[in-house]
């Protein structure tokens, strides 16, 4: 009796499963990588579009009049409340703020959380120390960061759009930050879905392979048992295997061999009678 781990069925099943797992693994990493990139691109497009819409709602003339010390003015509070309402309208948005150029630097104008929370929010004309290339581009056209940015407020991905006054002149930008974890959660969700689909596919394929291997090995065992009986002199065996593959041809050969043995082993007197 062949041990299970030496069985052709085991070897076939394991070999095919390894092949399927390798191919599925490569497909998973490729698909996940492409989906991750596409999802990030989609998020960037969303941020750019959202920043553009918000920028059109901001009064550029009012924004341009704000200066240091105006944090308690009605004009500042009006813009701040408007931005805060936008910020709170979506769980996807972490921060909303406006900025302006001061020389070759970028400074905050209105932060949506200024005066609402006790944490360290930025006042008018407070310089932002690490402006990105995309932030400067945002003064000319809507744009989003290509990668996550790291600052004292956390890890975010941001989008910017120019704020115009009544003359169509750029007086600042509006910035929108999305928490990096939101993007990562989206990517992980898609990754988990792909993983589950591939896992189910592997299990189904493994089941079909096992069924195929079991069918093939069953017929091989039948042929082996028949051969053992023949070796013991039993020529009354009946080979009932109907297949259209090599095993079927082997079964037919066994049948012809048994018929030949019967003739060879037939008693001479029986031959004379025939």
CSV table of N, CA and C in Angstrom, one decimal, residues 16-181:
chain,number,residue,atom,x,y,z
A,16,UNK,N,-0.1,21.1,-8.5
A,16,UNK,CA,-1.0,22.0,-9.1
A,16,UNK,C,-1.3,23.2,-8.2
A,17,UNK,N,-1.5,22.8,-6.9
A,17,UNK,CA,-1.8,23.9,-5.9
A,17,UNK,C,-0.7,24.9,-5.8
A,18,UNK,N,0.6,24.4,-5.7
A,18,UNK,CA,1.7,25.3,-5.7
A,18,UNK,C,1.7,26.2,-6.9
A,19,UNK,N,1.5,25.6,-8.1
A,19,UNK,CA,1.5,26.4,-9.3
A,19,UNK,C,0.4,27.5,-9.2
A,20,UNK,N,-0.8,27.1,-8.7
A,20,UNK,CA,-1.9,28.0,-8.6
A,20,UNK,C,-1.6,29.1,-7.6
A,21,UNK,N,-1.0,28.7,-6.5
A,21,UNK,CA,-0.7,29.7,-5.4
A,21,UNK,C,0.3,30.7,-5.9
A,22,UNK,N,1.4,30.2,-6.6
A,22,UNK,CA,2.4,31.1,-7.2
A,22,UNK,C,1.8,32.1,-8.2
A,23,UNK,N,1.0,31.6,-9.1
A,23,UNK,CA,0.4,32.5,-10.1
A,23,UNK,C,-0.6,33.4,-9.4
A,24,UNK,N,-1.4,32.9,-8.5
A,24,UNK,CA,-2.3,33.8,-7.8
A,24,UNK,C,-1.6,34.9,-7.0
A,25,UNK,N,-0.5,34.5,-6.3
A,25,UNK,CA,0.3,35.4,-5.5
A,25,UNK,C,0.8,36.5,-6.4
A,26,UNK,N,1.4,36.2,-7.6
A,26,UNK,CA,1.9,37.2,-8.5
A,26,UNK,C,0.8,38.1,-9.0
A,27,UNK,N,-0.4,37.5,-9.3
A,27,UNK,CA,-1.5,38.3,-9.7
A,27,UNK,C,-2.0,39.2,-8.6
A,28,UNK,N,-2.0,38.7,-7.4
A,28,UNK,CA,-2.5,39.5,-6.3
A,28,UNK,C,-1.6,40.8,-6.1
A,29,UNK,N,-0.3,40.6,-6.1
A,29,UNK,CA,0.6,41.7,-5.9
A,29,UNK,C,0.6,42.7,-7.0
A,30,UNK,N,0.4,42.2,-8.3
A,30,UNK,CA,0.3,43.1,-9.4
A,30,UNK,C,-1.0,43.9,-9.4
A,31,UNK,N,-2.1,43.1,-9.1
A,31,UNK,CA,-3.4,43.8,-9.1
A,31,UNK,C,-3.5,44.7,-8.0
A,32,UNK,N,-3.0,44.3,-6.8
A,32,UNK,CA,-3.1,45.2,-5.6
A,32,UNK,C,-2.3,46.5,-5.8
A,33,UNK,N,-1.1,46.3,-6.4
A,33,UNK,CA,-0.2,47.5,-6.7
A,33,UNK,C,-0.9,48.5,-7.7
A,34,UNK,N,-1.5,47.9,-8.8
A,34,UNK,CA,-2.2,48.7,-9.7
A,34,UNK,C,-3.4,49.4,-9.1
A,35,UNK,N,-4.1,48.7,-8.3
A,35,UNK,CA,-5.3,49.2,-7.7
A,35,UNK,C,-5.0,50.3,-6.7
A,36,UNK,N,-3.9,50.0,-6.0
A,36,UNK,CA,-3.4,51.0,-5.0
A,36,UNK,C,-3.1,52.3,-5.7
A,37,UNK,N,-2.4,52.2,-6.8
A,37,UNK,CA,-2.0,53.4,-7.5
A,37,UNK,C,-3.2,54.1,-8.1
A,38,UNK,N,-4.2,53.4,-8.6
A,38,UNK,CA,-5.4,53.9,-9.2
A,38,UNK,C,-6.2,54.6,-8.1
A,39,UNK,N,-6.3,54.0,-7.0
A,39,UNK,CA,-7.1,54.5,-5.9
A,39,UNK,C,-6.4,55.8,-5.4
A,40,UNK,N,-5.1,55.9,-5.3
A,40,UNK,CA,-4.4,57.1,-4.9
A,40,UNK,C,-4.7,58.2,-5.9
A,41,UNK,N,-4.6,57.9,-7.2
A,41,UNK,CA,-4.9,58.9,-8.3
A,41,UNK,C,-6.3,59.4,-8.2
A,42,UNK,N,-7.3,58.5,-7.9
A,42,UNK,CA,-8.7,58.9,-7.7
A,42,UNK,C,-8.8,59.8,-6.5
A,43,UNK,N,-8.1,59.5,-5.4
A,43,UNK,CA,-8.2,60.4,-4.2
A,43,UNK,C,-7.6,61.8,-4.6
A,44,UNK,N,-6.5,61.8,-5.3
A,44,UNK,CA,-6.0,63.1,-5.7
A,44,UNK,C,-6.9,63.9,-6.6
A,45,UNK,N,-7.6,63.2,-7.5
A,45,UNK,CA,-8.6,63.9,-8.3
A,45,UNK,C,-9.7,64.4,-7.5
A,46,UNK,N,-10.2,63.7,-6.5
A,46,UNK,CA,-11.2,64.1,-5.7
A,46,UNK,C,-10.8,65.4,-4.9
A,47,UNK,N,-9.6,65.3,-4.4
A,47,UNK,CA,-9.2,66.5,-3.6
A,47,UNK,C,-9.0,67.7,-4.5
A,48,UNK,N,-8.5,67.5,-5.7
A,48,UNK,CA,-8.4,68.7,-6.6
A,48,UNK,C,-9.8,69.2,-7.0
A,49,UNK,N,-10.7,68.4,-7.3
A,49,UNK,CA,-12.1,68.8,-7.6
A,49,UNK,C,-12.7,69.5,-6.4
A,50,UNK,N,-12.6,68.9,-5.3
A,50,UNK,CA,-13.2,69.5,-4.1
A,50,UNK,C,-12.6,70.9,-3.7
A,51,UNK,N,-11.3,71.0,-3.8
A,51,UNK,CA,-10.7,72.3,-3.6
A,51,UNK,C,-11.1,73.3,-4.6
A,52,UNK,N,-11.3,72.9,-5.8
A,52,UNK,CA,-11.8,73.9,-6.9
A,52,UNK,C,-13.2,74.4,-6.5
A,53,UNK,N,-14.1,73.5,-6.1
A,53,UNK,CA,-15.4,73.9,-5.8
A,53,UNK,C,-15.4,74.8,-4.6
A,54,UNK,N,-14.7,74.5,-3.5
A,54,UNK,CA,-14.7,75.3,-2.3
A,54,UNK,C,-14.1,76.7,-2.6
A,55,UNK,N,-13.1,76.7,-3.5
A,55,UNK,CA,-12.4,78.0,-3.8
A,55,UNK,C,-13.4,79.0,-4.4
A,56,UNK,N,-14.4,78.4,-5.2
A,56,UNK,CA,-15.4,79.3,-5.9
A,56,UNK,C,-16.4,79.9,-4.8
A,57,UNK,N,-16.4,79.3,-3.7
A,57,UNK,CA,-17.4,79.7,-2.6
A,57,UNK,C,-16.8,80.7,-1.7
A,58,UNK,N,-15.5,81.0,-1.8
A,58,UNK,CA,-14.8,81.9,-0.9
A,58,UNK,C,-14.7,83.3,-1.5
A,59,UNK,N,-15.1,84.3,-0.7
A,59,UNK,CA,-15.0,85.7,-1.1
A,59,UNK,C,-13.6,86.1,-1.2
A,60,UNK,N,-13.0,86.2,-2.4
A,60,UNK,CA,-11.6,86.6,-2.5
A,60,UNK,C,-11.4,88.0,-2.1
A,61,UNK,N,-12.3,88.9,-2.3
A,61,UNK,CA,-12.2,90.3,-1.9
A,61,UNK,C,-12.1,90.4,-0.4
A,62,UNK,N,-12.9,89.6,0.3
A,62,UNK,CA,-12.9,89.7,1.7
A,62,UNK,C,-11.6,89.0,2.3
A,63,UNK,N,-11.2,88.0,1.7
A,63,UNK,CA,-10.0,87.3,2.1
A,63,UNK,C,-8.8,88.2,2.0
A,64,UNK,N,-8.7,89.0,0.9
A,64,UNK,CA,-7.5,89.8,0.7
A,64,UNK,C,-7.4,91.0,1.7
A,65,UNK,N,-8.5,91.3,2.3
A,65,UNK,CA,-8.5,92.4,3.3
A,65,UNK,C,-8.0,92.0,4.7
A,66,UNK,N,-8.0,90.7,5.0
A,66,UNK,CA,-7.6,90.3,6.3
A,66,UNK,C,-6.1,90.5,6.5
A,67,UNK,N,-5.8,91.0,7.7
A,67,UNK,CA,-4.4,91.2,8.1
A,67,UNK,C,-4.2,90.7,9.5
A,68,UNK,N,-2.9,90.7,10.0
A,68,UNK,CA,-2.6,90.2,11.3
A,68,UNK,C,-3.4,91.1,12.3
A,69,UNK,N,-4.0,90.4,13.3
A,69,UNK,CA,-4.8,91.0,14.4
A,69,UNK,C,-6.3,91.0,14.1
A,70,UNK,N,-6.7,90.6,12.9
A,70,UNK,CA,-8.1,90.6,12.5
A,70,UNK,C,-8.8,89.3,12.9
A,71,UNK,N,-8.1,88.4,13.7
A,71,UNK,CA,-8.7,87.1,14.0
A,71,UNK,C,-10.1,87.2,14.7
A,72,UNK,N,-10.4,88.3,15.4
A,72,UNK,CA,-11.7,88.4,16.0
A,72,UNK,C,-12.6,89.3,15.3
A,73,UNK,N,-12.3,89.7,14.1
A,73,UNK,CA,-13.1,90.6,13.3
A,73,UNK,C,-14.3,89.8,12.7
A,74,UNK,N,-15.4,90.4,12.4
A,74,UNK,CA,-16.6,89.7,11.8
A,74,UNK,C,-16.2,89.1,10.5
A,75,UNK,N,-15.3,89.8,9.7
A,75,UNK,CA,-15.0,89.2,8.4
A,75,UNK,C,-14.2,87.9,8.5
A,76,UNK,N,-13.3,87.9,9.5
A,76,UNK,CA,-12.5,86.6,9.7
A,76,UNK,C,-13.4,85.5,10.2
A,77,UNK,N,-14.2,85.8,11.2
A,77,UNK,CA,-15.1,84.8,11.8
A,77,UNK,C,-16.1,84.3,10.7
A,78,UNK,N,-16.6,85.2,9.8
A,78,UNK,CA,-17.5,84.7,8.7
A,78,UNK,C,-16.8,83.7,7.8
A,79,UNK,N,-15.5,84.0,7.4
A,79,UNK,CA,-14.8,83.0,6.6
A,79,UNK,C,-14.5,81.8,7.4
A,80,UNK,N,-14.0,81.9,8.6
A,80,UNK,CA,-13.7,80.8,9.4
A,80,UNK,C,-14.9,79.8,9.6
A,81,UNK,N,-16.0,80.4,9.9
A,81,UNK,CA,-17.2,79.5,10.1
A,81,UNK,C,-17.6,78.9,8.8
A,82,UNK,N,-17.5,79.6,7.7
A,82,UNK,CA,-17.8,79.0,6.4
A,82,UNK,C,-16.9,77.8,6.1
A,83,UNK,N,-15.6,77.9,6.4
A,83,UNK,CA,-14.6,76.8,6.2
A,83,UNK,C,-14.9,75.7,7.1
A,84,UNK,N,-15.2,76.0,8.4
A,84,UNK,CA,-15.4,75.0,9.4
A,84,UNK,C,-16.6,74.2,9.0
A,85,UNK,N,-17.7,74.8,8.5
A,85,UNK,CA,-18.9,74.1,8.1
A,85,UNK,C,-18.6,73.1,7.0
A,86,UNK,N,-17.7,73.6,6.0
A,86,UNK,CA,-17.3,72.7,4.9
A,86,UNK,C,-16.5,71.5,5.5
A,87,UNK,N,-15.6,71.8,6.4
A,87,UNK,CA,-14.7,70.8,7.0
A,87,UNK,C,-15.6,69.7,7.7
A,88,UNK,N,-16.6,70.1,8.4
A,88,UNK,CA,-17.4,69.2,9.2
A,88,UNK,C,-18.5,68.5,8.3
A,89,UNK,N,-18.6,68.9,7.1
A,89,UNK,CA,-19.6,68.3,6.2
A,89,UNK,C,-19.2,66.9,5.7
A,90,UNK,N,-17.9,66.5,5.8
A,90,UNK,CA,-17.5,65.2,5.3
A,90,UNK,C,-16.5,64.6,6.3
A,91,UNK,N,-16.6,63.3,6.5
A,91,UNK,CA,-15.6,62.6,7.3
A,91,UNK,C,-14.3,62.4,6.6
A,92,UNK,N,-14.3,62.6,5.3
A,92,UNK,CA,-13.1,62.5,4.5
A,92,UNK,C,-12.2,63.7,4.7
A,93,UNK,N,-12.7,64.8,5.1
A,93,UNK,CA,-11.9,66.0,5.2
A,93,UNK,C,-11.4,66.2,6.6
A,94,UNK,N,-10.0,66.4,6.7
A,94,UNK,CA,-9.4,66.5,8.0
A,94,UNK,C,-9.3,68.0,8.4
A,95,UNK,N,-8.8,68.8,7.5
A,95,UNK,CA,-8.6,70.2,7.7
A,95,UNK,C,-8.9,71.0,6.4
A,96,UNK,N,-9.4,72.2,6.6
A,96,UNK,CA,-9.6,73.2,5.5
A,96,UNK,C,-9.0,74.5,5.9
A,97,UNK,N,-8.3,75.2,5.0
A,97,UNK,CA,-7.7,76.5,5.4
A,97,UNK,C,-7.4,77.3,4.1
A,98,UNK,N,-7.1,78.5,4.3
A,98,UNK,CA,-6.7,79.4,3.2
A,98,UNK,C,-5.3,79.9,3.5
A,99,UNK,N,-4.5,80.2,2.4
A,99,UNK,CA,-3.2,80.7,2.5
A,99,UNK,C,-2.9,81.8,1.5
A,100,UNK,N,-1.9,82.5,1.7
A,100,UNK,CA,-1.5,83.5,0.7
A,100,UNK,C,0.1,83.6,0.7
A,101,UNK,N,0.5,84.2,-0.4
A,101,UNK,CA,2.0,84.4,-0.6
A,101,UNK,C,2.4,85.6,0.2
A,102,UNK,N,3.5,85.5,0.9
A,102,UNK,CA,4.2,86.7,1.4
A,102,UNK,C,5.7,86.6,1.0
A,103,UNK,N,6.0,87.4,-0.1
A,103,UNK,CA,7.3,87.2,-0.7
A,103,UNK,C,7.4,85.9,-1.3
A,104,UNK,N,8.5,85.2,-1.0
A,104,UNK,CA,8.7,83.8,-1.5
A,104,UNK,C,8.2,82.7,-0.5
A,105,UNK,N,7.4,83.2,0.5
A,105,UNK,CA,6.9,82.2,1.5
A,105,UNK,C,5.4,82.1,1.4
A,106,UNK,N,4.9,81.1,2.1
A,106,UNK,CA,3.4,80.9,2.1
A,106,UNK,C,3.0,81.0,3.6
A,107,UNK,N,1.9,81.7,3.8
A,107,UNK,CA,1.4,81.9,5.1
A,107,UNK,C,-0.1,81.6,5.2
A,108,UNK,N,-0.5,81.2,6.4
A,108,UNK,CA,-2.0,81.0,6.6
A,108,UNK,C,-2.7,82.3,6.7
A,109,UNK,N,-4.0,82.3,6.2
A,109,UNK,CA,-4.9,83.4,6.4
A,109,UNK,C,-6.0,83.0,7.4
A,110,UNK,N,-6.9,82.1,6.9
A,110,UNK,CA,-8.0,81.6,7.8
A,110,UNK,C,-7.9,80.1,7.9
A,111,UNK,N,-7.8,79.7,9.2
A,111,UNK,CA,-7.8,78.3,9.5
A,111,UNK,C,-9.2,77.9,10.0
A,112,UNK,N,-9.8,76.9,9.5
A,112,UNK,CA,-11.2,76.6,9.9
A,112,UNK,C,-11.4,76.3,11.3
A,113,UNK,N,-10.3,75.9,12.1
A,113,UNK,CA,-10.4,75.6,13.5
A,113,UNK,C,-9.9,76.7,14.4
A,114,UNK,N,-9.5,77.8,13.8
A,114,UNK,CA,-9.0,78.9,14.7
A,114,UNK,C,-10.1,79.4,15.6
A,115,UNK,N,-9.7,79.4,16.9
A,115,UNK,CA,-10.6,79.9,17.9
A,115,UNK,C,-11.8,79.0,18.3
A,116,UNK,N,-11.8,77.8,17.7
A,116,UNK,CA,-12.9,76.8,18.0
A,116,UNK,C,-12.4,75.8,18.9
A,117,UNK,N,-11.1,75.4,18.7
A,117,UNK,CA,-10.5,74.4,19.6
A,117,UNK,C,-9.3,75.1,20.3
A,118,UNK,N,-8.8,74.5,21.4
A,118,UNK,CA,-7.8,75.0,22.1
A,118,UNK,C,-6.4,74.7,21.6
A,119,UNK,N,-6.3,73.7,20.7
A,119,UNK,CA,-5.0,73.3,20.2
A,119,UNK,C,-4.4,74.4,19.3
A,120,UNK,N,-3.2,74.2,19.0
A,120,UNK,CA,-2.4,75.3,18.3
A,120,UNK,C,-2.7,75.4,16.8
A,121,UNK,N,-3.7,76.3,16.6
A,121,UNK,CA,-4.1,76.6,15.2
A,121,UNK,C,-3.4,77.8,14.7
A,122,UNK,N,-3.3,78.0,13.4
A,122,UNK,CA,-2.5,79.1,12.9
A,122,UNK,C,-3.3,80.4,12.7
A,123,UNK,N,-2.7,81.5,13.0
A,123,UNK,CA,-3.3,82.8,12.8
A,123,UNK,C,-3.0,83.4,11.5
A,124,UNK,N,-3.5,84.6,11.3
A,124,UNK,CA,-3.3,85.3,10.0
A,124,UNK,C,-1.8,85.6,9.8
A,125,UNK,N,-1.3,85.3,8.6
A,125,UNK,CA,0.1,85.6,8.2
A,125,UNK,C,1.1,84.8,8.9
A,126,UNK,N,0.7,83.7,9.6
A,126,UNK,CA,1.6,82.8,10.2
A,126,UNK,C,2.3,81.9,9.1
A,127,UNK,N,3.6,82.0,9.0
A,127,UNK,CA,4.3,81.4,8.0
A,127,UNK,C,4.3,79.8,8.1
A,128,UNK,N,4.0,79.2,7.0
A,128,UNK,CA,4.1,77.7,6.9
A,128,UNK,C,5.5,77.4,6.5
A,129,UNK,N,6.2,76.6,7.4
A,129,UNK,CA,7.6,76.4,7.2
A,129,UNK,C,8.1,75.5,6.1
A,130,UNK,N,7.2,74.6,5.8
A,130,UNK,CA,7.6,73.5,4.8
A,130,UNK,C,6.7,73.5,3.6
A,131,UNK,N,6.6,74.6,2.8
A,131,UNK,CA,5.6,74.5,1.7
A,131,UNK,C,6.2,73.6,0.6
A,132,UNK,N,5.3,72.9,-0.1
A,132,UNK,CA,5.7,72.0,-1.2
A,132,UNK,C,5.6,72.6,-2.5
A,133,UNK,N,6.1,72.0,-3.5
A,133,UNK,CA,6.1,72.5,-4.9
A,133,UNK,C,4.6,72.6,-5.3
A,134,UNK,N,3.8,71.6,-5.0
A,134,UNK,CA,2.4,71.6,-5.3
A,134,UNK,C,1.6,72.8,-4.7
A,135,UNK,N,2.0,73.2,-3.5
A,135,UNK,CA,1.4,74.3,-2.9
A,135,UNK,C,1.5,75.6,-3.7
A,136,UNK,N,2.7,75.8,-4.2
A,136,UNK,CA,3.0,77.0,-5.0
A,136,UNK,C,2.2,76.9,-6.3
A,137,UNK,N,2.2,75.7,-6.9
A,137,UNK,CA,1.4,75.5,-8.1
A,137,UNK,C,0.0,75.8,-7.9
A,138,UNK,N,-0.5,75.5,-6.7
A,138,UNK,CA,-1.9,75.8,-6.4
A,138,UNK,C,-2.4,77.2,-6.5
A,139,UNK,N,-1.4,78.2,-6.5
A,139,UNK,CA,-1.8,79.6,-6.8
A,139,UNK,C,-2.1,79.8,-8.2
A,140,UNK,N,-1.7,78.9,-9.1
A,140,UNK,CA,-2.0,79.1,-10.5
A,140,UNK,C,-3.1,78.2,-11.0
A,141,UNK,N,-3.2,77.0,-10.5
A,141,UNK,CA,-4.3,76.0,-10.9
A,141,UNK,C,-4.5,75.0,-9.8
A,142,UNK,N,-5.7,74.3,-9.9
A,142,UNK,CA,-6.0,73.3,-8.9
A,142,UNK,C,-4.9,72.1,-9.0
A,143,UNK,N,-4.5,71.6,-7.9
A,143,UNK,CA,-3.5,70.6,-7.9
A,143,UNK,C,-3.6,69.8,-6.6
A,144,UNK,N,-3.0,68.6,-6.5
A,144,UNK,CA,-3.0,67.9,-5.3
A,144,UNK,C,-1.6,67.3,-5.1
A,145,UNK,N,-1.2,67.0,-3.8
A,145,UNK,CA,0.1,66.5,-3.5
A,145,UNK,C,0.2,65.1,-4.2
A,146,UNK,N,1.4,64.8,-4.6
A,146,UNK,CA,1.7,63.5,-5.2
A,146,UNK,C,1.9,62.4,-4.2
A,147,UNK,N,2.4,62.8,-3.0
A,147,UNK,CA,2.6,61.9,-2.0
A,147,UNK,C,2.1,62.5,-0.7
A,148,UNK,N,2.1,61.6,0.4
A,148,UNK,CA,1.7,62.1,1.7
A,148,UNK,C,2.7,63.1,2.2
A,149,UNK,N,2.2,64.1,2.9
A,149,UNK,CA,3.0,65.1,3.5
A,149,UNK,C,3.0,64.9,5.1
A,150,UNK,N,4.1,65.2,5.7
A,150,UNK,CA,4.3,65.0,7.1
A,150,UNK,C,4.6,66.4,7.7
A,151,UNK,N,3.8,66.8,8.7
A,151,UNK,CA,4.0,68.0,9.4
A,151,UNK,C,3.5,67.8,10.9
A,152,UNK,N,3.5,69.0,11.6
A,152,UNK,CA,3.1,68.9,13.0
A,152,UNK,C,1.7,68.5,13.3
A,153,UNK,N,0.9,68.5,12.2
A,153,UNK,CA,-0.6,68.1,12.4
A,153,UNK,C,-0.8,66.7,11.9
A,154,UNK,N,0.2,66.0,11.5
A,154,UNK,CA,0.0,64.6,11.1
A,154,UNK,C,0.4,64.3,9.7
A,155,UNK,N,0.0,63.1,9.2
A,155,UNK,CA,0.3,62.7,7.9
A,155,UNK,C,-0.9,62.8,7.0
A,156,UNK,N,-0.8,63.6,6.0
A,156,UNK,CA,-2.0,63.9,5.2
A,156,UNK,C,-1.7,63.9,3.7
A,157,UNK,N,-2.7,63.9,2.9
A,157,UNK,CA,-2.6,64.1,1.4
A,157,UNK,C,-3.5,65.3,1.2
A,158,UNK,N,-3.0,66.3,0.4
A,158,UNK,CA,-3.6,67.6,0.3
A,158,UNK,C,-3.9,68.0,-1.1
A,159,UNK,N,-5.0,68.8,-1.2
A,159,UNK,CA,-5.3,69.4,-2.5
A,159,UNK,C,-5.5,70.9,-2.4
A,160,UNK,N,-5.1,71.7,-3.4
A,160,UNK,CA,-5.2,73.1,-3.4
A,160,UNK,C,-5.8,73.7,-4.6
A,161,UNK,N,-6.4,74.9,-4.5
A,161,UNK,CA,-7.0,75.6,-5.6
A,161,UNK,C,-6.9,77.1,-5.4
A,162,UNK,N,-6.7,77.9,-6.4
A,162,UNK,CA,-6.6,79.3,-6.3
A,162,UNK,C,-7.9,80.0,-5.9
A,163,UNK,N,-7.8,81.0,-5.0
A,163,UNK,CA,-9.0,81.8,-4.6
A,163,UNK,C,-8.9,83.1,-5.4
A,164,UNK,N,-9.9,83.5,-6.1
A,164,UNK,CA,-9.9,84.7,-6.9
A,164,UNK,C,-10.7,85.8,-6.3
A,165,UNK,N,-10.3,87.1,-6.6
A,165,UNK,CA,-11.1,88.2,-6.2
A,165,UNK,C,-12.1,88.5,-7.4
A,166,UNK,N,-12.8,89.6,-7.2
A,166,UNK,CA,-13.8,90.0,-8.2
A,166,UNK,C,-13.2,90.4,-9.5
A,167,UNK,N,-11.9,90.7,-9.5
A,167,UNK,CA,-11.2,91.0,-10.8
A,167,UNK,C,-10.6,89.8,-11.5
A,168,UNK,N,-10.8,88.6,-10.8
A,168,UNK,CA,-10.2,87.4,-11.4
A,168,UNK,C,-8.7,87.2,-11.0
A,169,UNK,N,-8.2,88.0,-10.1
A,169,UNK,CA,-6.9,87.9,-9.6
A,169,UNK,C,-6.8,86.9,-8.5
A,170,UNK,N,-5.7,86.1,-8.5
A,170,UNK,CA,-5.4,85.2,-7.4
A,170,UNK,C,-5.0,85.9,-6.1
A,171,UNK,N,-5.7,85.7,-5.0
A,171,UNK,CA,-5.4,86.4,-3.8
A,171,UNK,C,-5.0,85.3,-2.7
A,172,UNK,N,-5.0,84.1,-3.1
A,172,UNK,CA,-4.7,83.0,-2.1
A,172,UNK,C,-5.0,81.7,-2.6
A,173,UNK,N,-4.9,80.7,-1.8
A,173,UNK,CA,-5.4,79.4,-2.1
A,173,UNK,C,-6.2,78.8,-1.0
A,174,UNK,N,-7.0,77.8,-1.3
A,174,UNK,CA,-7.7,77.1,-0.3
A,174,UNK,C,-7.1,75.7,-0.3
A,175,UNK,N,-6.8,75.2,0.9
A,175,UNK,CA,-6.2,73.9,1.0
A,175,UNK,C,-7.1,72.9,1.8
A,176,UNK,N,-7.1,71.7,1.3
A,176,UNK,CA,-7.9,70.6,1.9
A,176,UNK,C,-7.0,69.4,2.3
A,177,UNK,N,-7.0,69.0,3.5
A,177,UNK,CA,-6.2,67.9,3.9
A,177,UNK,C,-7.1,66.7,4.2
A,178,UNK,N,-6.7,65.5,3.7
A,178,UNK,CA,-7.3,64.3,4.0
A,178,UNK,C,-6.4,63.4,4.8
A,179,UNK,N,-6.9,62.8,5.9
A,179,UNK,CA,-6.0,62.0,6.7
A,179,UNK,C,-5.5,60.8,5.9
A,180,UNK,N,-4.2,60.5,6.0
A,180,UNK,CA,-3.6,59.4,5.2
A,180,UNK,C,-4.2,58.1,5.6
A,181,UNK,N,-4.7,58.0,6.8
A,181,UNK,CA,-5.3,56.7,7.2
A,181,UNK,C,-6.6,56.4,6.4
